[in-house]
Coordinates of C-alpha atoms (C1' of nucleotides) in Angstrom, one line a residue:
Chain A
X725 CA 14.3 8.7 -1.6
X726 CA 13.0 7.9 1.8
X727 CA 9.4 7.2 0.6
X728 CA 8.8 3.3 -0.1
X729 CA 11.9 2.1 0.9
X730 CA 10.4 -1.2 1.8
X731 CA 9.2 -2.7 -1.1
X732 CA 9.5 -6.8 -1.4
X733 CA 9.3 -7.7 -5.1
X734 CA 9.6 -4.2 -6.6
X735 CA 6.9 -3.3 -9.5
X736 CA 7.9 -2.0 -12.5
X737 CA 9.2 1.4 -12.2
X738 CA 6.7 3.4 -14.1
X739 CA 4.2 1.6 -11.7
X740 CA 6.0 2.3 -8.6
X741 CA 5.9 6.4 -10.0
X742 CA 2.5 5.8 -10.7
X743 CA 1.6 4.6 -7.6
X744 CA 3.4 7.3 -5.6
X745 CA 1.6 9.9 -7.2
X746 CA -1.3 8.6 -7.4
X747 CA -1.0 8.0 -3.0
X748 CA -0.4 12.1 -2.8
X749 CA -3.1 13.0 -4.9
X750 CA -5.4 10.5 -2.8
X751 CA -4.4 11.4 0.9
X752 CA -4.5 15.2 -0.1
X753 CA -0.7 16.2 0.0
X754 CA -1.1 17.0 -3.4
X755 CA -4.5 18.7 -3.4
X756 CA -6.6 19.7 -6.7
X757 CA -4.9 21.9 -8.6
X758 CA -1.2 21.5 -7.1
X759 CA 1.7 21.0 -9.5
X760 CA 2.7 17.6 -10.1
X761 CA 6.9 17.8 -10.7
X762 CA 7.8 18.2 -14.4
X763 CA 8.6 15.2 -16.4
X764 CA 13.0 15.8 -16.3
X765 CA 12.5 16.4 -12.8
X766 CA 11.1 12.9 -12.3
X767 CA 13.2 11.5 -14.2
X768 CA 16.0 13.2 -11.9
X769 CA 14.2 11.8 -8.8
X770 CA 13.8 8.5 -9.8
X771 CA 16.9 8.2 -12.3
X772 CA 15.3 6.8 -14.8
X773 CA 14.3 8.4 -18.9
X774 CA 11.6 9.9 -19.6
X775 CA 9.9 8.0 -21.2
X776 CA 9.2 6.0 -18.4
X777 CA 8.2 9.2 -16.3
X778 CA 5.4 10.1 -19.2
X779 CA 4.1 6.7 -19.2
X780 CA 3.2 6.6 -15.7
X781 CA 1.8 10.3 -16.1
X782 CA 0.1 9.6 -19.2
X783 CA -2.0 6.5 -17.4
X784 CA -2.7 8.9 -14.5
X785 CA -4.1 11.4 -17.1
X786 CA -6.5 9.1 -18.6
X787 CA -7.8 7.9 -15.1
X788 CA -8.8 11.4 -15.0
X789 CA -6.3 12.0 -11.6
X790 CA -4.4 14.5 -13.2
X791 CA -4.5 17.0 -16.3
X792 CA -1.5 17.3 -18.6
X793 CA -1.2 21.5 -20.2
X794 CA 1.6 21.6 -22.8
X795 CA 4.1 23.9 -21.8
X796 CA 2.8 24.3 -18.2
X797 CA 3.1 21.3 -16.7
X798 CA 1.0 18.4 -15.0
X799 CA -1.9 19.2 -12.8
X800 CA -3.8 17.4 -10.3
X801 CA -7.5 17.6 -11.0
X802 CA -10.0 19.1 -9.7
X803 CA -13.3 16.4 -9.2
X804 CA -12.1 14.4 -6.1
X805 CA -15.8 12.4 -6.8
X806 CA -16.4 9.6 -7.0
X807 CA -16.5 7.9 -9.9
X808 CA -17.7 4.1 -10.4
X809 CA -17.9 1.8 -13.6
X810 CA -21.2 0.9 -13.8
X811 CA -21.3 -2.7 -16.3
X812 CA -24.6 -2.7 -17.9
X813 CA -24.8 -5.9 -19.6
X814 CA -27.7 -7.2 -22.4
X815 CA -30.2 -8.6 -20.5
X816 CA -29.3 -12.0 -21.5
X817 CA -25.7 -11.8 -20.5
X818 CA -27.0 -10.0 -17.3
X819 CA -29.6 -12.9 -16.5
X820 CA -27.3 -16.2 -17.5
X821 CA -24.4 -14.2 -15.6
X822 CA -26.7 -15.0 -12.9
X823 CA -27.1 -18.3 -13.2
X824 CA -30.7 -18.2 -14.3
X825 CA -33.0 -19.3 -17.2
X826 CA -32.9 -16.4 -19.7
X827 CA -36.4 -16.0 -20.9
X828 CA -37.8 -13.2 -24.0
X829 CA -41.2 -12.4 -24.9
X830 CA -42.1 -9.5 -28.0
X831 CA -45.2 -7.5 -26.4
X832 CA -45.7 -4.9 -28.7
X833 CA -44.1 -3.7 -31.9
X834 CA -45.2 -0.6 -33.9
X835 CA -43.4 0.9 -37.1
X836 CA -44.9 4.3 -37.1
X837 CA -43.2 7.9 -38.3
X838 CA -42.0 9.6 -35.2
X839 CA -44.6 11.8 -32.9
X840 CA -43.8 14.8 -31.2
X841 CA -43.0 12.4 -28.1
X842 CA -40.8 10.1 -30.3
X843 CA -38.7 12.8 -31.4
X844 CA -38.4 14.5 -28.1
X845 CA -37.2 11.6 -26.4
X846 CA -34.8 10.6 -29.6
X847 CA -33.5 14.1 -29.6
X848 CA -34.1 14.3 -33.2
X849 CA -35.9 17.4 -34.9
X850 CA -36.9 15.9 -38.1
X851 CA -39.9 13.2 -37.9
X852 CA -38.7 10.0 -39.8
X853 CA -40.0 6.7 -39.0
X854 CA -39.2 5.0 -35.8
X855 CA -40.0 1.7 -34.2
X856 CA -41.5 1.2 -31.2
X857 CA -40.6 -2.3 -29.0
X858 CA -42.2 -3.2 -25.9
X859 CA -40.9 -6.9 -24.5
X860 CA -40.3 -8.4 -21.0
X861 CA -37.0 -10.4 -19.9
X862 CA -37.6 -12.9 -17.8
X863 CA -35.3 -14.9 -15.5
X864 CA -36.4 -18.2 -14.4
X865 CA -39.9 -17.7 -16.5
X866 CA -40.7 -14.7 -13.3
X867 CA -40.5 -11.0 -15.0
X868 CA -37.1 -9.6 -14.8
X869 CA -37.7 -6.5 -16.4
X870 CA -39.5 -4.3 -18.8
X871 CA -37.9 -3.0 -22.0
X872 CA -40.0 0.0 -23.9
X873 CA -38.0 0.9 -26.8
X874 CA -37.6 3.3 -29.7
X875 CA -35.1 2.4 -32.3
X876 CA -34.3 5.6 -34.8
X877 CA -35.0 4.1 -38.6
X878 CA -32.6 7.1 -39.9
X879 CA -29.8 5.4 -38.4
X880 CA -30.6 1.7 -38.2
X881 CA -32.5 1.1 -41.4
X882 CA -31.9 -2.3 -40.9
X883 CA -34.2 -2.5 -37.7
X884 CA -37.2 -2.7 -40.1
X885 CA -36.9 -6.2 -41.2
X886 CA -34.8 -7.5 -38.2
X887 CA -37.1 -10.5 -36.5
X888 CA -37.7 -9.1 -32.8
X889 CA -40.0 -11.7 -32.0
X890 CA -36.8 -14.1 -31.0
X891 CA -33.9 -12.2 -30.7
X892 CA -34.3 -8.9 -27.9
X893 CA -33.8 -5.4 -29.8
X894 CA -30.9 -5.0 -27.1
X895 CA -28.8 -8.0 -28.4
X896 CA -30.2 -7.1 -32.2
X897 CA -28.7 -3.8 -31.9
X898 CA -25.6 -4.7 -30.3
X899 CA -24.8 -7.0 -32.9
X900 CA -25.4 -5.2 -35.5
X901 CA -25.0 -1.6 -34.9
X902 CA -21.7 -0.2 -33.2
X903 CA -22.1 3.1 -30.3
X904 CA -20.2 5.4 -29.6
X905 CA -21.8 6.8 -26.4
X906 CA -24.4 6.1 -24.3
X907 CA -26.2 7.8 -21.2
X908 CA -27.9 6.2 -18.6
X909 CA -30.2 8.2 -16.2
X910 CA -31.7 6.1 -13.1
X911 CA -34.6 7.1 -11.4
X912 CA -37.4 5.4 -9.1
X913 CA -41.0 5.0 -9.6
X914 CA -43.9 3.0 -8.6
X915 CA -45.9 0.8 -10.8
X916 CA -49.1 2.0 -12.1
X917 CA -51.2 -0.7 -13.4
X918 CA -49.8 -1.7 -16.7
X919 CA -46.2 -2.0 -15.6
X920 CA -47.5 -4.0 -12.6
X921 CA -49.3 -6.3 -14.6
X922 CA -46.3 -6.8 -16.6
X923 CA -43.9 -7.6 -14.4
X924 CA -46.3 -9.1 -12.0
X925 CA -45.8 -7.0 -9.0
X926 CA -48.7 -5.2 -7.3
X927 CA -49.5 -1.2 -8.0
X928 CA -47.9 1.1 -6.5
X929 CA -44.5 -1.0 -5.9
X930 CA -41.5 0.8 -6.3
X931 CA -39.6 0.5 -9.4
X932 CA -36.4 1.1 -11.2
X933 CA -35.9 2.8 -14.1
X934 CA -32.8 3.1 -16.1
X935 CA -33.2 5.0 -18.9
X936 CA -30.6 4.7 -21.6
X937 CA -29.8 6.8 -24.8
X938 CA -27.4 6.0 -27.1
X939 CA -25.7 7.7 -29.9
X940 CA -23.1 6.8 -32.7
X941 CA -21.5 9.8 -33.3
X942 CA -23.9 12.4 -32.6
X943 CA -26.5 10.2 -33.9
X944 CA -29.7 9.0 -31.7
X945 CA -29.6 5.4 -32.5
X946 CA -31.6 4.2 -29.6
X947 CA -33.9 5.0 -26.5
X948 CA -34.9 2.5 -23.7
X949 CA -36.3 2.3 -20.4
X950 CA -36.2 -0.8 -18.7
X951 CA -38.2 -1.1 -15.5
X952 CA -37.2 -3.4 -12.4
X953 CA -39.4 -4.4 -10.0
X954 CA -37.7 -2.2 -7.2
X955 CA -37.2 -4.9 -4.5
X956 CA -35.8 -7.7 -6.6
X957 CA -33.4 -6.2 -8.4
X958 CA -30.0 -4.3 -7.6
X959 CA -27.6 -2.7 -9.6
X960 CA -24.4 -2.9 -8.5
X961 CA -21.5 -0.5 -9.5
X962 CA -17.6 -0.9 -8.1
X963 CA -15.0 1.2 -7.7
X964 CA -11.5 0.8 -7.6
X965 CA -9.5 3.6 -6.6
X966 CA -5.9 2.8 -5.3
Chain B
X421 CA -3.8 -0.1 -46.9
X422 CA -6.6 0.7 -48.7
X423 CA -8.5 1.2 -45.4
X424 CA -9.2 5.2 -43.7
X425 CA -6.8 6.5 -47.1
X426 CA -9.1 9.6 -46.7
X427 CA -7.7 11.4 -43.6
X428 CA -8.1 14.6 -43.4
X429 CA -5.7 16.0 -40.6
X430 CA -4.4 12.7 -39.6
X431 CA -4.2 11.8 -36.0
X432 CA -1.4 10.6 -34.8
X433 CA -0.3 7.4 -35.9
X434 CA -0.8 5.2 -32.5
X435 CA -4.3 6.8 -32.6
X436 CA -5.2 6.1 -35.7
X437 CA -4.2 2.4 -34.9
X438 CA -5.9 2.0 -32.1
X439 CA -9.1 3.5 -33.8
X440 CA -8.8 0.7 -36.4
X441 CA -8.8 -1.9 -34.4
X442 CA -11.5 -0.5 -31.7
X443 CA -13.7 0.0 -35.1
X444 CA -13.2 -3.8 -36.1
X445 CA -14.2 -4.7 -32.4
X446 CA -17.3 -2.6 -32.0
X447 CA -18.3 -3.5 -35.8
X448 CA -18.2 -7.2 -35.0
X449 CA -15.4 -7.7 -37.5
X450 CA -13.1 -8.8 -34.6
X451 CA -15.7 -10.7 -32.7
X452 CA -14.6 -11.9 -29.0
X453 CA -12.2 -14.3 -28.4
X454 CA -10.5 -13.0 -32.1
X455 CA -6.8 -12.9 -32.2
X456 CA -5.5 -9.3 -32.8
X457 CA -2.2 -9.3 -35.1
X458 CA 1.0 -9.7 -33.2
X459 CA 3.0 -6.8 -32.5
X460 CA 4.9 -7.1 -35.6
X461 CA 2.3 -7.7 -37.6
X462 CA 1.1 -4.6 -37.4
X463 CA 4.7 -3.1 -36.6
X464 CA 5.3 -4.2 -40.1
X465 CA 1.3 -2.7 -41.6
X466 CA 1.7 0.1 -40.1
X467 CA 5.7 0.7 -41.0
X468 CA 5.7 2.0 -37.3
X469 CA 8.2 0.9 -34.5
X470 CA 7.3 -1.5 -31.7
X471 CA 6.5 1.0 -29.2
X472 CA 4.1 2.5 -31.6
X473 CA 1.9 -0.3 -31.6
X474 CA 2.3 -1.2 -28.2
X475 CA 0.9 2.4 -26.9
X476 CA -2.1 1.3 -29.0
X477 CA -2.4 -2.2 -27.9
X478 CA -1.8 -1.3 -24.2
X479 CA -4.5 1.8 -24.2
X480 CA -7.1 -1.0 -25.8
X481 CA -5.9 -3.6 -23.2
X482 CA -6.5 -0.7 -20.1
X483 CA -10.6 0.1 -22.1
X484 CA -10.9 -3.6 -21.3
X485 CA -11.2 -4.1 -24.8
X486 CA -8.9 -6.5 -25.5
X487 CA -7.1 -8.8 -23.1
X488 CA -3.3 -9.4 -23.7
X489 CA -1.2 -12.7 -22.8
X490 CA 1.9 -13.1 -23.3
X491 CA 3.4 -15.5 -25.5
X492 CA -0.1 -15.9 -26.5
X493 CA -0.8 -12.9 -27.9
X494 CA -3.7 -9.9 -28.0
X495 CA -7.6 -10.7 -27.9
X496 CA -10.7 -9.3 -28.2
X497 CA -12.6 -9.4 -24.5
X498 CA -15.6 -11.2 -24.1
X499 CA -18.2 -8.6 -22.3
X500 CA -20.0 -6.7 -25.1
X501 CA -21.2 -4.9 -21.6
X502 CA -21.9 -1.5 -21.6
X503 CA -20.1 -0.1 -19.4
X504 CA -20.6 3.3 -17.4
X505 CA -18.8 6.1 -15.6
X506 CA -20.9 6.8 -12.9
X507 CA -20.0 9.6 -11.2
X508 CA -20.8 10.3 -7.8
X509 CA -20.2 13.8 -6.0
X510 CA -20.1 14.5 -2.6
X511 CA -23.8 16.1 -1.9
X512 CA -22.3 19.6 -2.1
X513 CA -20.8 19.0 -5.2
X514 CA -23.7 17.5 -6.7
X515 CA -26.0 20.2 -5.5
X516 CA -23.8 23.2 -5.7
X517 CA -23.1 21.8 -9.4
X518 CA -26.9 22.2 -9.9
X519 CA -26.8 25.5 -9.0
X520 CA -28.9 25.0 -5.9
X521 CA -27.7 26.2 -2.2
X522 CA -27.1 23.6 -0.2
X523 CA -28.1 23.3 3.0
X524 CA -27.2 20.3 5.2
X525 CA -28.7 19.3 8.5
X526 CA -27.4 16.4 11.3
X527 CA -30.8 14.7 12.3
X528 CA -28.3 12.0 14.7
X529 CA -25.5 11.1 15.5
X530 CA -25.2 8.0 18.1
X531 CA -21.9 6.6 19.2
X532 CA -22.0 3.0 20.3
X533 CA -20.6 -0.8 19.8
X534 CA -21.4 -2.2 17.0
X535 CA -25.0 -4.4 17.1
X536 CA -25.5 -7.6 14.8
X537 CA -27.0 -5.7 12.1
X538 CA -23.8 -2.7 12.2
X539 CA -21.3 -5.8 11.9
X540 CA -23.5 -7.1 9.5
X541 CA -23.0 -4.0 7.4
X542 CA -19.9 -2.9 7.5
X543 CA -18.7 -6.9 7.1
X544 CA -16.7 -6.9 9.9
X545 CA -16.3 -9.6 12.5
X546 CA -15.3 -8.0 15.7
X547 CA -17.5 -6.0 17.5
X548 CA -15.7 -2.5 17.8
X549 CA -17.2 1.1 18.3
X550 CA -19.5 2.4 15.5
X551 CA -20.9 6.1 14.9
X552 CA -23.9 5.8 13.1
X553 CA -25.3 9.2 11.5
X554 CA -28.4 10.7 9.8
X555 CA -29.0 13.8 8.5
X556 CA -30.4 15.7 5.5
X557 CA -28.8 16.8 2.6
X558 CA -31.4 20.0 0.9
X559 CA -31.0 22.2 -2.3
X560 CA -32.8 25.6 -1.8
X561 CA -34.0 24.5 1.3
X562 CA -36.1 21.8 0.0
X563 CA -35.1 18.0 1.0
X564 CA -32.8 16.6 -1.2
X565 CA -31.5 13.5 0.3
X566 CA -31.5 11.5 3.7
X567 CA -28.5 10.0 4.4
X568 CA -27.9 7.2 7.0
X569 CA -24.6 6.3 7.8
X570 CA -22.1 3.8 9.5
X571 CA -18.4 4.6 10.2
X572 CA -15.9 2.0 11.6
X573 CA -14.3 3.5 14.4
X574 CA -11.2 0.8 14.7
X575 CA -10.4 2.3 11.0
X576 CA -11.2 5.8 11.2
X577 CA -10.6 7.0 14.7
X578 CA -10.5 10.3 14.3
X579 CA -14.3 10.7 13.6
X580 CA -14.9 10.3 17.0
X581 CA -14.1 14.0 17.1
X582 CA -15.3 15.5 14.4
X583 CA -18.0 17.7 14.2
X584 CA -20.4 16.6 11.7
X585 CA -23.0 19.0 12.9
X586 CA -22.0 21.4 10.6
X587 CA -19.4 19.4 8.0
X588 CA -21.3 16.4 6.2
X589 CA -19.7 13.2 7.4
X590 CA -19.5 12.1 3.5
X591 CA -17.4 15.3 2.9
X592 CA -15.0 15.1 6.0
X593 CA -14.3 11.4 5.4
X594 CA -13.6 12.7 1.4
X595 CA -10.8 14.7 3.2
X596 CA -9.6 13.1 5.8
X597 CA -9.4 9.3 4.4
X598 CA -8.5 8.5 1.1
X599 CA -10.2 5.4 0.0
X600 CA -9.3 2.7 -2.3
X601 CA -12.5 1.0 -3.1
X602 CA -15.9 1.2 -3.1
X603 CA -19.1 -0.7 -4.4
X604 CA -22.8 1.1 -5.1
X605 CA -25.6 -0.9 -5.1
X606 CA -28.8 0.9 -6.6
X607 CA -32.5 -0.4 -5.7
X608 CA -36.0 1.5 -5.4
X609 CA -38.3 1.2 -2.5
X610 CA -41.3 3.3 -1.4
X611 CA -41.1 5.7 1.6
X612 CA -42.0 4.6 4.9
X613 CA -43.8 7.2 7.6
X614 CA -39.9 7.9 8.9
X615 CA -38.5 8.8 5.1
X616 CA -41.9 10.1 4.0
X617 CA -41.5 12.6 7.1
X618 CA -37.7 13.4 5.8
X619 CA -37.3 14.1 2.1
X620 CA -41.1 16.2 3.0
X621 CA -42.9 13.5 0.2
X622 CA -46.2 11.2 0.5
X623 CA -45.8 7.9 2.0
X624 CA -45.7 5.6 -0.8
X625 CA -43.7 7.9 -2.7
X626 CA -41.1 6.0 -4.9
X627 CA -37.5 6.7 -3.7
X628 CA -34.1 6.0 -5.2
X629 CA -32.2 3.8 -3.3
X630 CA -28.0 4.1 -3.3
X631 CA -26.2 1.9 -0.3
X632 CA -22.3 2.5 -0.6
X633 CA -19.2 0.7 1.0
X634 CA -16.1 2.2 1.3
X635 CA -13.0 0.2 1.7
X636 CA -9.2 1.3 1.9
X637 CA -7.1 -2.0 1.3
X638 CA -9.6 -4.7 2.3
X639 CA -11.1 -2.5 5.6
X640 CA -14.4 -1.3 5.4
X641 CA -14.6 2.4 6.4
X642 CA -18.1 3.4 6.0
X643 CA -21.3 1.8 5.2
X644 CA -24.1 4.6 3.7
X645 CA -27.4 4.5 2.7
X646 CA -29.0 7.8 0.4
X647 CA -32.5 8.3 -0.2
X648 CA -33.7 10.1 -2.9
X649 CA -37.0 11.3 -3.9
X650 CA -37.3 8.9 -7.2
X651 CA -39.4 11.2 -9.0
X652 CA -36.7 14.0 -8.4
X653 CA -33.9 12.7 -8.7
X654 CA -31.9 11.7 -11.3
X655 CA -28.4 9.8 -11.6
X656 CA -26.6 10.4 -15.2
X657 CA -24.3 7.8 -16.2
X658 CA -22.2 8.8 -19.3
X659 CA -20.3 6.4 -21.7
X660 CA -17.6 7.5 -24.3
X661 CA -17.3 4.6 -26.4
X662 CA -15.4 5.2 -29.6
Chain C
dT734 C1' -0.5 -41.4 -20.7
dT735 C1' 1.4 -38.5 -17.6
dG736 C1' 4.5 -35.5 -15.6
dA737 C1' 8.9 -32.8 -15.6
dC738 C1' 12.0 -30.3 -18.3
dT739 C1' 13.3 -27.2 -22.1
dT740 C1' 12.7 -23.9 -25.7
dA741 C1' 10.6 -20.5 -28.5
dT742 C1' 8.1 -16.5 -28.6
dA743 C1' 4.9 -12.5 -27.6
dT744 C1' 4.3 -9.2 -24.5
dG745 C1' 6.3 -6.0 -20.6
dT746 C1' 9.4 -2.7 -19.6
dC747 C1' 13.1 0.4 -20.4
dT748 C1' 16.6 3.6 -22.8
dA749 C1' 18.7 7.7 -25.0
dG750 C1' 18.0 10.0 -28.1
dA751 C1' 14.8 13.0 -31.8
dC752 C1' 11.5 16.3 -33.8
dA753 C1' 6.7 18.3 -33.4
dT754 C1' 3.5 21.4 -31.3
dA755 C1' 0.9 24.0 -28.2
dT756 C1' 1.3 27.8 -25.2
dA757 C1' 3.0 30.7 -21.2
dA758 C1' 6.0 34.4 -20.9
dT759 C1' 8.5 37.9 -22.7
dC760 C1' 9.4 41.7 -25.5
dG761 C1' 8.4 45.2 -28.7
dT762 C1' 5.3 48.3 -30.7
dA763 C1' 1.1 51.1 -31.4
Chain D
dT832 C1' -2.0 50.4 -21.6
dA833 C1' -3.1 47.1 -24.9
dC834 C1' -2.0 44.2 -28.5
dG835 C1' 0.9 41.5 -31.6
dA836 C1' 5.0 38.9 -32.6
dT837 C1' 8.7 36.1 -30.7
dT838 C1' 10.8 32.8 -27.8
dA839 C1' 11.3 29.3 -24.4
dT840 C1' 9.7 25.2 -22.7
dA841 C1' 6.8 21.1 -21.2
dT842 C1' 4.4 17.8 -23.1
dG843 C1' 3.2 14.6 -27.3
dT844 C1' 4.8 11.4 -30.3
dC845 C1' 8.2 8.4 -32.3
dT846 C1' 12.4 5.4 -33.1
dA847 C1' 15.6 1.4 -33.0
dG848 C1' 17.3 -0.9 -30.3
dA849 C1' 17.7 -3.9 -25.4
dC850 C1' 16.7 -7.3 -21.8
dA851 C1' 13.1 -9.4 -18.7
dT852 C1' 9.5 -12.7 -18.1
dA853 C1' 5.5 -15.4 -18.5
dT854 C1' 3.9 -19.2 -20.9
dA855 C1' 2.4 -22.2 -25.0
dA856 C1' 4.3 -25.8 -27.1
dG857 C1' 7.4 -29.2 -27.8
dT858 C1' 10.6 -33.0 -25.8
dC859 C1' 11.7 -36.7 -23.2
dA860 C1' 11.7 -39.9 -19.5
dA861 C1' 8.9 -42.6 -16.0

DNA sequence: TTGACTTATATGTCTAGACATATAATCGTA
DNA sequence: TACGATTATATGTCTAGACATATAAGTCAA
């Protein structure tokens, strides 16, 4: 057609359809909801079979830009948000990755069966036994962060005779125990006294929290919320779109 | 093989490969840097054709799970990150999708060339016109966000005439320039008398900080800065692993 | 040993078919 | 009118090939 007649050293062909879909849906001509063409009629406009056409819809389906209805056809979706990867590392891929001295220190550990609290913030209705981890990552030997942590023994019945005195519960866990999902809340705070002593910032200093759940199917495996002093630290999260 | 002979309703076949291999990567089985079997390999386990595998392989490769090279072959990535979909609505969405009323309010709106510390944030060199903005973002009328914003005139010339005393600048620029990239960079401060006096909180208060930067091919567009009451508000980041 | 050239090979893309399957639409019936 | 059965159709998956292309590895000359 017309459209993207200049094009130097061609992409692929299923990118090129990709991409001129994916150009409508961002500049509005195709707006949420519209129609995308039906697969044989791509593969009319751009001459080519269709299994070329589906994998250029099928890409643009898992990105989310579009929803694909058997027998009805290809949709563009609805949430125009948007939508950035956030890349949590463990804290001692996070520190090193910044070129710093990666330093651990166990603060408190407690095997206890679960309160009321531990179970509420586990999302677990039965009270099993849990463990309870407090440490600090630091980089550079100055506090990084705060880790408080509560490890689910029902699912990690390992976690009672792993050694968290040297190895974080973060790193432990990823080793050793596959997720499935995780959620991650972020909120602000400021320091009251024993979080400032900890990370060695004054009271009353903001903080950030990120608060992290994570499951293996449907299964609390984990809770943690680390605590940055505020100022230091930023969490960066990019998008790319186009 | 011997391995997953107890399938139910059997997905189909390039999911169930891809599954096997994601589950030998998140149980450490496949540690990083580990060669996945060759195309033909598997072709050959699986008694699949080519393309088979290769739908498997390339979703796996587009997860960042594995990295492929040609010649070379398929490997496992390095970053055992986590890594989050963080989705960001515009503050309508995000309210409205709370089930709140929105309410929005311009507090500014200042046209002028762009100072040292505008340049500064929108990473741009010349010193072209600038609109800066603030205003207030509120769900049921109580403060739910202050927003302080910088838009590049030289790329987006037509907000020089919009009225963003009724339309939230974040919302017209959603509609009116599609954007290609953008980077979030989360910290925590404590309010000043000028915030304070904004989201209606105590100075002191801990707020949630999110600065965003909006590029479309390698142009900045808009520089923002949201405030959130920390205690309030809270940003969900969601992970589907497996 | 080093650099330039050649070759083998794994992935990247594509085709022209096929059958499966979910479901929107239609038609028929209570 | 409402509901249930039937049908048409767009997507979902798969095959058995093909050629393209980047590049690791091997070869050979300076």
């Amino acid at each position: 057609m017309s459209l993207s007649t200049d094009s130097p050293d061609q992409p692929t062909l299923y990118k090129r359809i990709r991409a001129d879909i994916e150009k409508r849906i961002l500049t509005g001509e195709w707006p949420p909801g519209h129609r995308i063409p039906f697969e044989h009629e791509l593969v009319t406009r751009y001459g080519c079979s269709r299994m070329t056409v589906n994998k250029a819809l099928s890409e643009l389906a898992q990105a989310d830009l579009i929803e694909r209805r058997r027998r009805a056809g290809s949709f563009v979706r609805r949430p125009q948000h948007q939508s950035a990867v956030l890349k949590i590392a463990d804290m001692r891929a996070e520190i090193t990755g910044l070129g710093r001295a990666y330093g651990y220190e166990l603060i408190g550990r407690k095997l206890r069966t679960a309160t009321t609290v531990d179970r509420d913030r586990l999302g677990v209705k039965k009270a099993g036994k849990v463990i309870a981890i407090t440490c600090r990552h630091s980089a550079d030997k100055v506090p990084f962060a705060v880790e408080d942590r509560l490890i689910d023994l029902a699912s990690v019945p390992d976690a009672a005779t792993a050694d968290f005195s040297r190895e974080p519960p973060g790193s432990w866990l990823l080793h050793h125990v596959p997720w499935t999902e995780a959620e991650h809340t972020i909120s602000a705070i400021v320091a009251d006294d024993r979080t400032a002593e900890a990370l060695d910032i004054a009271i009353g200093a903001p903080c950030l929290v990120i608060d992290r759940y994570t499951w293996r199917s449907a299964r609390t495996i984990t809770a943690v919320r680390l605590l940055y002093p505020g100022d230091s630290h930023r969490l960066v999260a990019r998008f790319k779109g186009g």
